PDB file of C-alpha atoms in Angstrom:
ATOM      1  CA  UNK D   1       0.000   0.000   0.000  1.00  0.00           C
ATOM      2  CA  UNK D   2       1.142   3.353  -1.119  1.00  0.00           C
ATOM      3  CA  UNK D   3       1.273   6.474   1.132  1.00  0.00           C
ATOM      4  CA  UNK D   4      -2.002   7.871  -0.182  1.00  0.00           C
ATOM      5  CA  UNK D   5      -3.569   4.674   0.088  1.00  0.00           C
ATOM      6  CA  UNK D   6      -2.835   5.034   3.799  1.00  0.00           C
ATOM      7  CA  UNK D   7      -3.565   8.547   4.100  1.00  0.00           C
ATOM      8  CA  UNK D   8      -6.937   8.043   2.204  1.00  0.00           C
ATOM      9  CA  UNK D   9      -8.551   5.096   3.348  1.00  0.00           C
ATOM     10  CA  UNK D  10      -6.266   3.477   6.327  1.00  0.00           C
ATOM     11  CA  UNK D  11      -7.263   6.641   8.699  1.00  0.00           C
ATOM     12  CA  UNK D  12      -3.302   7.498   8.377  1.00  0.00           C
ATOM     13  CA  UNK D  13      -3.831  10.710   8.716  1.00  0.00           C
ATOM     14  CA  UNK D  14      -0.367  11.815  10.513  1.00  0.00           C
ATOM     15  CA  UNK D  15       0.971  11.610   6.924  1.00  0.00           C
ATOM     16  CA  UNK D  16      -0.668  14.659   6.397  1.00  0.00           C
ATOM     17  CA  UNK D  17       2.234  17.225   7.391  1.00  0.00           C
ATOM     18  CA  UNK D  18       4.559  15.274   4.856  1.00  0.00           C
ATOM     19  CA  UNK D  19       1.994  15.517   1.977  1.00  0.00           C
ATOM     20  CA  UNK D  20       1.116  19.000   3.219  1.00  0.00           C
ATOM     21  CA  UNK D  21       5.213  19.972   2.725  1.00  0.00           C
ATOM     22  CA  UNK D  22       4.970  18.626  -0.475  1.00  0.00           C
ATOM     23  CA  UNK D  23       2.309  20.714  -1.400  1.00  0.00           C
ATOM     24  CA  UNK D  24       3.844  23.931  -0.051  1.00  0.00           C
ATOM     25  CA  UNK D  25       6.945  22.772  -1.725  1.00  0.00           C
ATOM     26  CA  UNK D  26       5.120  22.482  -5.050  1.00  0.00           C
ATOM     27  CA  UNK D  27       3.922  25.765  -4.873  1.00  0.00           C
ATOM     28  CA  UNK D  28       7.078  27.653  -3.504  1.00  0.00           C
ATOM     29  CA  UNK D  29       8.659  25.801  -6.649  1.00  0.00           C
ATOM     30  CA  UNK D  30       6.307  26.582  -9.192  1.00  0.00           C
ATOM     31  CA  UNK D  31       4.149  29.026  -8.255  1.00  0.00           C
ATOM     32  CA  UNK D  32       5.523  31.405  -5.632  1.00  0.00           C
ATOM     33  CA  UNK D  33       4.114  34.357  -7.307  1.00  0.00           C
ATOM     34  CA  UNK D  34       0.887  33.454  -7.716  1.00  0.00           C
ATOM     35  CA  UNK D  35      -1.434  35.040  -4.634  1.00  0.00           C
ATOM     36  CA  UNK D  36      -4.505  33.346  -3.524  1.00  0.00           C
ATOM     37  CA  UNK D  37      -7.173  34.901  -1.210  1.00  0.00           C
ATOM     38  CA  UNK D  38      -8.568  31.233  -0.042  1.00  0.00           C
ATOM     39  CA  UNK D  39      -8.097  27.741   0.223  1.00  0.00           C
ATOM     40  CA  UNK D  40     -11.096  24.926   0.033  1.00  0.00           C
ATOM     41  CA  UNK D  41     -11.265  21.321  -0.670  1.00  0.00           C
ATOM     42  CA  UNK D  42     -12.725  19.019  -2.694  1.00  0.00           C
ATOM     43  CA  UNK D  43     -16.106  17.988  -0.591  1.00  0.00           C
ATOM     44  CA  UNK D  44     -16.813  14.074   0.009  1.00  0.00           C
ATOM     45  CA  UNK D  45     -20.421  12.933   0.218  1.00  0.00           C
ATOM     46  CA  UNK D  46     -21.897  12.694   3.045  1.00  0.00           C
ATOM     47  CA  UNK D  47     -22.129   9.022   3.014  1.00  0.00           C
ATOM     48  CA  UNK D  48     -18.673   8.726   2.331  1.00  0.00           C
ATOM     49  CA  UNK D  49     -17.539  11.135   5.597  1.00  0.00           C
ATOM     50  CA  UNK D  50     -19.391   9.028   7.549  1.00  0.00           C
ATOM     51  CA  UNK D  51     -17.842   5.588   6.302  1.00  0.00           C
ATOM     52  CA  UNK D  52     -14.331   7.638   6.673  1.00  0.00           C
ATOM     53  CA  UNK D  53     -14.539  10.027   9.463  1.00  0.00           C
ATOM     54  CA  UNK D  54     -12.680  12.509   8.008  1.00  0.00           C
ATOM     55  CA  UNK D  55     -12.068  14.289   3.980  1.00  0.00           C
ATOM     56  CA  UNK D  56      -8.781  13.794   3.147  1.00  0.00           C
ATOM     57  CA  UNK D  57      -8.223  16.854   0.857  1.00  0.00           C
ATOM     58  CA  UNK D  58      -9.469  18.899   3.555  1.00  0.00           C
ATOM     59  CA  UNK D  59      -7.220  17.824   6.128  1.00  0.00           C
ATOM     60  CA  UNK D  60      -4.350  18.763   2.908  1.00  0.00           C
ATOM     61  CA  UNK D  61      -6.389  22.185   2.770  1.00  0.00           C
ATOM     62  CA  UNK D  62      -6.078  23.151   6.098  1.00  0.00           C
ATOM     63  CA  UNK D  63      -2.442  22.484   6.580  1.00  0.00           C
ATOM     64  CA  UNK D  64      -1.813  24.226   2.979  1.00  0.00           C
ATOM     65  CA  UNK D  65      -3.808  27.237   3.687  1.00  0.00           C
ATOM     66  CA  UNK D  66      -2.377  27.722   7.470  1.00  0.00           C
ATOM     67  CA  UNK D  67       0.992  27.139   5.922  1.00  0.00           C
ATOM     68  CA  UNK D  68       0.345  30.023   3.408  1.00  0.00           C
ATOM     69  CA  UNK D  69      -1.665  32.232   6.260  1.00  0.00           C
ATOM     70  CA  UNK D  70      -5.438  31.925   4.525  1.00  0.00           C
ATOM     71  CA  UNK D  71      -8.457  31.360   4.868  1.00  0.00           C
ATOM     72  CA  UNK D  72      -9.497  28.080   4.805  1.00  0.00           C
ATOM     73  CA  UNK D  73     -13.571  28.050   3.706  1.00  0.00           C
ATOM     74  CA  UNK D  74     -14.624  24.536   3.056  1.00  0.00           C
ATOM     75  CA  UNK D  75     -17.989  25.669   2.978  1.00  0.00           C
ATOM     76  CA  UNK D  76     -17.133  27.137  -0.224  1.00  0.00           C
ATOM     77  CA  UNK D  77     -18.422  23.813  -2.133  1.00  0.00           C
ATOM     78  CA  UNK D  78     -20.716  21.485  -1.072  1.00  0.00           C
ATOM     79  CA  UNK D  79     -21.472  17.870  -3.165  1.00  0.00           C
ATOM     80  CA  UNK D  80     -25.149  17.926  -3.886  1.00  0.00           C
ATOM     81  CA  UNK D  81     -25.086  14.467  -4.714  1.00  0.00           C
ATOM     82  CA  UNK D  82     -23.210  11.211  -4.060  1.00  0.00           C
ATOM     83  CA  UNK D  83     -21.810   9.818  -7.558  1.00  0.00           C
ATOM     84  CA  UNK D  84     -19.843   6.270  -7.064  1.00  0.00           C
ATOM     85  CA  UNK D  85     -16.270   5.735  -6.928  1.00  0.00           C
ATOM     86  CA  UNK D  86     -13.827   7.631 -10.118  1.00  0.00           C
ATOM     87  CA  UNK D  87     -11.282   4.685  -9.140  1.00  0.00           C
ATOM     88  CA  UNK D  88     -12.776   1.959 -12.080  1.00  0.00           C
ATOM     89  CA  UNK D  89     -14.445   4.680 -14.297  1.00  0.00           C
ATOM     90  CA  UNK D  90     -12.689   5.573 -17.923  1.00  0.00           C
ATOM     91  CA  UNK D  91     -12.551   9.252 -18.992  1.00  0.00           C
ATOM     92  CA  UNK D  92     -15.509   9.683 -20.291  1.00  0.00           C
ATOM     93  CA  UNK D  93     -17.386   7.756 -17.541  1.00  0.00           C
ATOM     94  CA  UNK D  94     -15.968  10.042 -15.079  1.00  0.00           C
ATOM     95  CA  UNK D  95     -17.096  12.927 -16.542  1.00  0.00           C
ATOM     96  CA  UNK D  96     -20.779  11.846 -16.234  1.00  0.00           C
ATOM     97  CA  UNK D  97     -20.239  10.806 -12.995  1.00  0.00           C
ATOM     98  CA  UNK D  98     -19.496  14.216 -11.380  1.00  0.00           C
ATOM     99  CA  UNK D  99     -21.190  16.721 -13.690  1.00  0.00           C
ATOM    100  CA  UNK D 100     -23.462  18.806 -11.563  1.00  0.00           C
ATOM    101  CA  UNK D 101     -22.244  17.280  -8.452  1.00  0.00           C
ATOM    102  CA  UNK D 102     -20.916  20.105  -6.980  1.00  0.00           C
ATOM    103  CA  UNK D 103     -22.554  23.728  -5.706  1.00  0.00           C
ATOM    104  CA  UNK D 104     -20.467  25.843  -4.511  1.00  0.00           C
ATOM    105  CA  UNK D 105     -22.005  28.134  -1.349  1.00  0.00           C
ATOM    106  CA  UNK D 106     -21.154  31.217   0.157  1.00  0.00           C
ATOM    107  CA  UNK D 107     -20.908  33.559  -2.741  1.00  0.00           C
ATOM    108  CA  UNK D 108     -20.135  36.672  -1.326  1.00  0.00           C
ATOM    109  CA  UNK D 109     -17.026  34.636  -0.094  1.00  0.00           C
ATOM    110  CA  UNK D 110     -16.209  34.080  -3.820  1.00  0.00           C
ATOM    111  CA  UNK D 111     -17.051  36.934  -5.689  1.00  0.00           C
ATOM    112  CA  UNK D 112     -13.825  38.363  -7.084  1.00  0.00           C
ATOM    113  CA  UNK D 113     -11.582  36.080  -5.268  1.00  0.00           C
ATOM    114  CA  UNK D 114      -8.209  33.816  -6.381  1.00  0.00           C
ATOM    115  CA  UNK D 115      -9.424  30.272  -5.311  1.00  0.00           C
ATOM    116  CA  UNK D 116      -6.858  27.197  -4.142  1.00  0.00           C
ATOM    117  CA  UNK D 117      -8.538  23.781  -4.243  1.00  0.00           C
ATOM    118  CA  UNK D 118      -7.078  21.066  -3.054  1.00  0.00           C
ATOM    119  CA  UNK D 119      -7.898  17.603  -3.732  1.00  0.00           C
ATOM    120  CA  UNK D 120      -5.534  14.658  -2.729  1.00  0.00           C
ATOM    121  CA  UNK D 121      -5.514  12.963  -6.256  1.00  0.00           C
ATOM    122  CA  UNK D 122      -6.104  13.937  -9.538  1.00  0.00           C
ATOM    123  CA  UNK D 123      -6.048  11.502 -12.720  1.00  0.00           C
ATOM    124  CA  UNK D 124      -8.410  12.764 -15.544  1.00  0.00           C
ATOM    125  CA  UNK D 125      -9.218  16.171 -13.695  1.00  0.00           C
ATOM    126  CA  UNK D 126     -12.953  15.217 -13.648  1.00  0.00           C
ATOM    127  CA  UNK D 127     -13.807  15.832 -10.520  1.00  0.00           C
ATOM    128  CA  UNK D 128     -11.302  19.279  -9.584  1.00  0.00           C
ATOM    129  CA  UNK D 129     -12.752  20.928 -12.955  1.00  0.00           C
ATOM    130  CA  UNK D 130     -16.420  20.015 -11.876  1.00  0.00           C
ATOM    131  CA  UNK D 131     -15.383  21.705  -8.734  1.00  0.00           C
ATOM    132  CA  UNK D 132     -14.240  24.716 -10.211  1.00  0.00           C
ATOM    133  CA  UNK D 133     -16.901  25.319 -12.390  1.00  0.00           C
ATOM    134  CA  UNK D 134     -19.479  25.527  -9.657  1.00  0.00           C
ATOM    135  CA  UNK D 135     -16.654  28.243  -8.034  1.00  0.00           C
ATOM    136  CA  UNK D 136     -16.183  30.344 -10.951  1.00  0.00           C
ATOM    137  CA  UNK D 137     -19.898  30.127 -11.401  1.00  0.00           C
ATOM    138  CA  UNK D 138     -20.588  31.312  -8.244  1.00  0.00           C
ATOM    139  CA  UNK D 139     -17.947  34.334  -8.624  1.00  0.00           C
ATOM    140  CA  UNK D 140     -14.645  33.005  -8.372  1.00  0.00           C
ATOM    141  CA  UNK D 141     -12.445  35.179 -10.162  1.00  0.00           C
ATOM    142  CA  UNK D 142      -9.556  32.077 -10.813  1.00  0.00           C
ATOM    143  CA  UNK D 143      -9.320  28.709  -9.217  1.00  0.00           C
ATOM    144  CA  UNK D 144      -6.615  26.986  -9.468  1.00  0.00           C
ATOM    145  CA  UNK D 145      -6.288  23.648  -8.401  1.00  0.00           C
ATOM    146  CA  UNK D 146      -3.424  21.762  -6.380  1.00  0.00           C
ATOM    147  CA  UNK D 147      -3.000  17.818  -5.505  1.00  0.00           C
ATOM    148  CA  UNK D 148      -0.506  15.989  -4.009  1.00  0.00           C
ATOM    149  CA  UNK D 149      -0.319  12.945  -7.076  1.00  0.00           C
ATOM    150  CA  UNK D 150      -1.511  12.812 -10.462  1.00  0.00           C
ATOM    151  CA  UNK D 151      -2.885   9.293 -11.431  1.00  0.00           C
TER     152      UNK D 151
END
């Protein structure tokens, strides 16, 4: 088993200040003068939460954004419905899987404002462009998007 393997769905979550410096690292590297005004996460279902105890990418947010001195909003984006697992999904699947599965909330947080999401994984960018839709629909000036692996 892999790190984020652990860190995702063995409860392992004192791996998250190593991922977190990774992230930070990624971002000092490669994107130091970029500015954002918040940080939020990519939202699990409720369902899923419950099975986990915890979201993953916004146990990564938090660390990021305290790292970087931000906000961290969560509430930002909310999933408005449970869609089954990306893991055994092709491209295409995975597109119809997520679309419309996110709302983000809290507009007046938004309006105007550089965005951060974080999501632990990211393999065809489904879900983390679904996700920034619904922000940059809601007033999100830019969101850009940050994970600690690409699949």
């Amino acid at each position: 088993m892999n790190v984020l393997q652990a860190f995702k769905y063995q409860n392992a979550t004192w791996l998250s200040h190593d991922l977190v410096d990774l992230l930070d690292g990624c971002l000092a590297a490669d994107f130091d003068s970029v500015e954002y005004d918040l940080v939020t996460a990519v939202p699990l279902s409720p369902a899923k939460f419950r099975r986990r105890s915890y979201n993953q990418s916004s146990i990564l947010g938090r660390g990021l954004a305290q790292r970087l001195g931000i906000a961290f909003l969560p509430q930002c984006l909310t999933r408005v419905r449970d869609t089954q697992s990306q893991t055994k999904l092709k491209a295409k699947q995975r597109l119809k899987n997520v679309k419309g599965a996110f709302k983000a909330g809290h507009t007046s947080w938004l309006k105007g404002r550089r965005v951060l999401l974080v999501d632990d994984i990211m393999t065809t960018g489904a879900t983390v462009n679904e996700c920034a839709r619904a922000l940059r629909q809601a007033g999100a000036n830019d969101v850009q998007v940050i994970t600690v692996a690409r699949g």
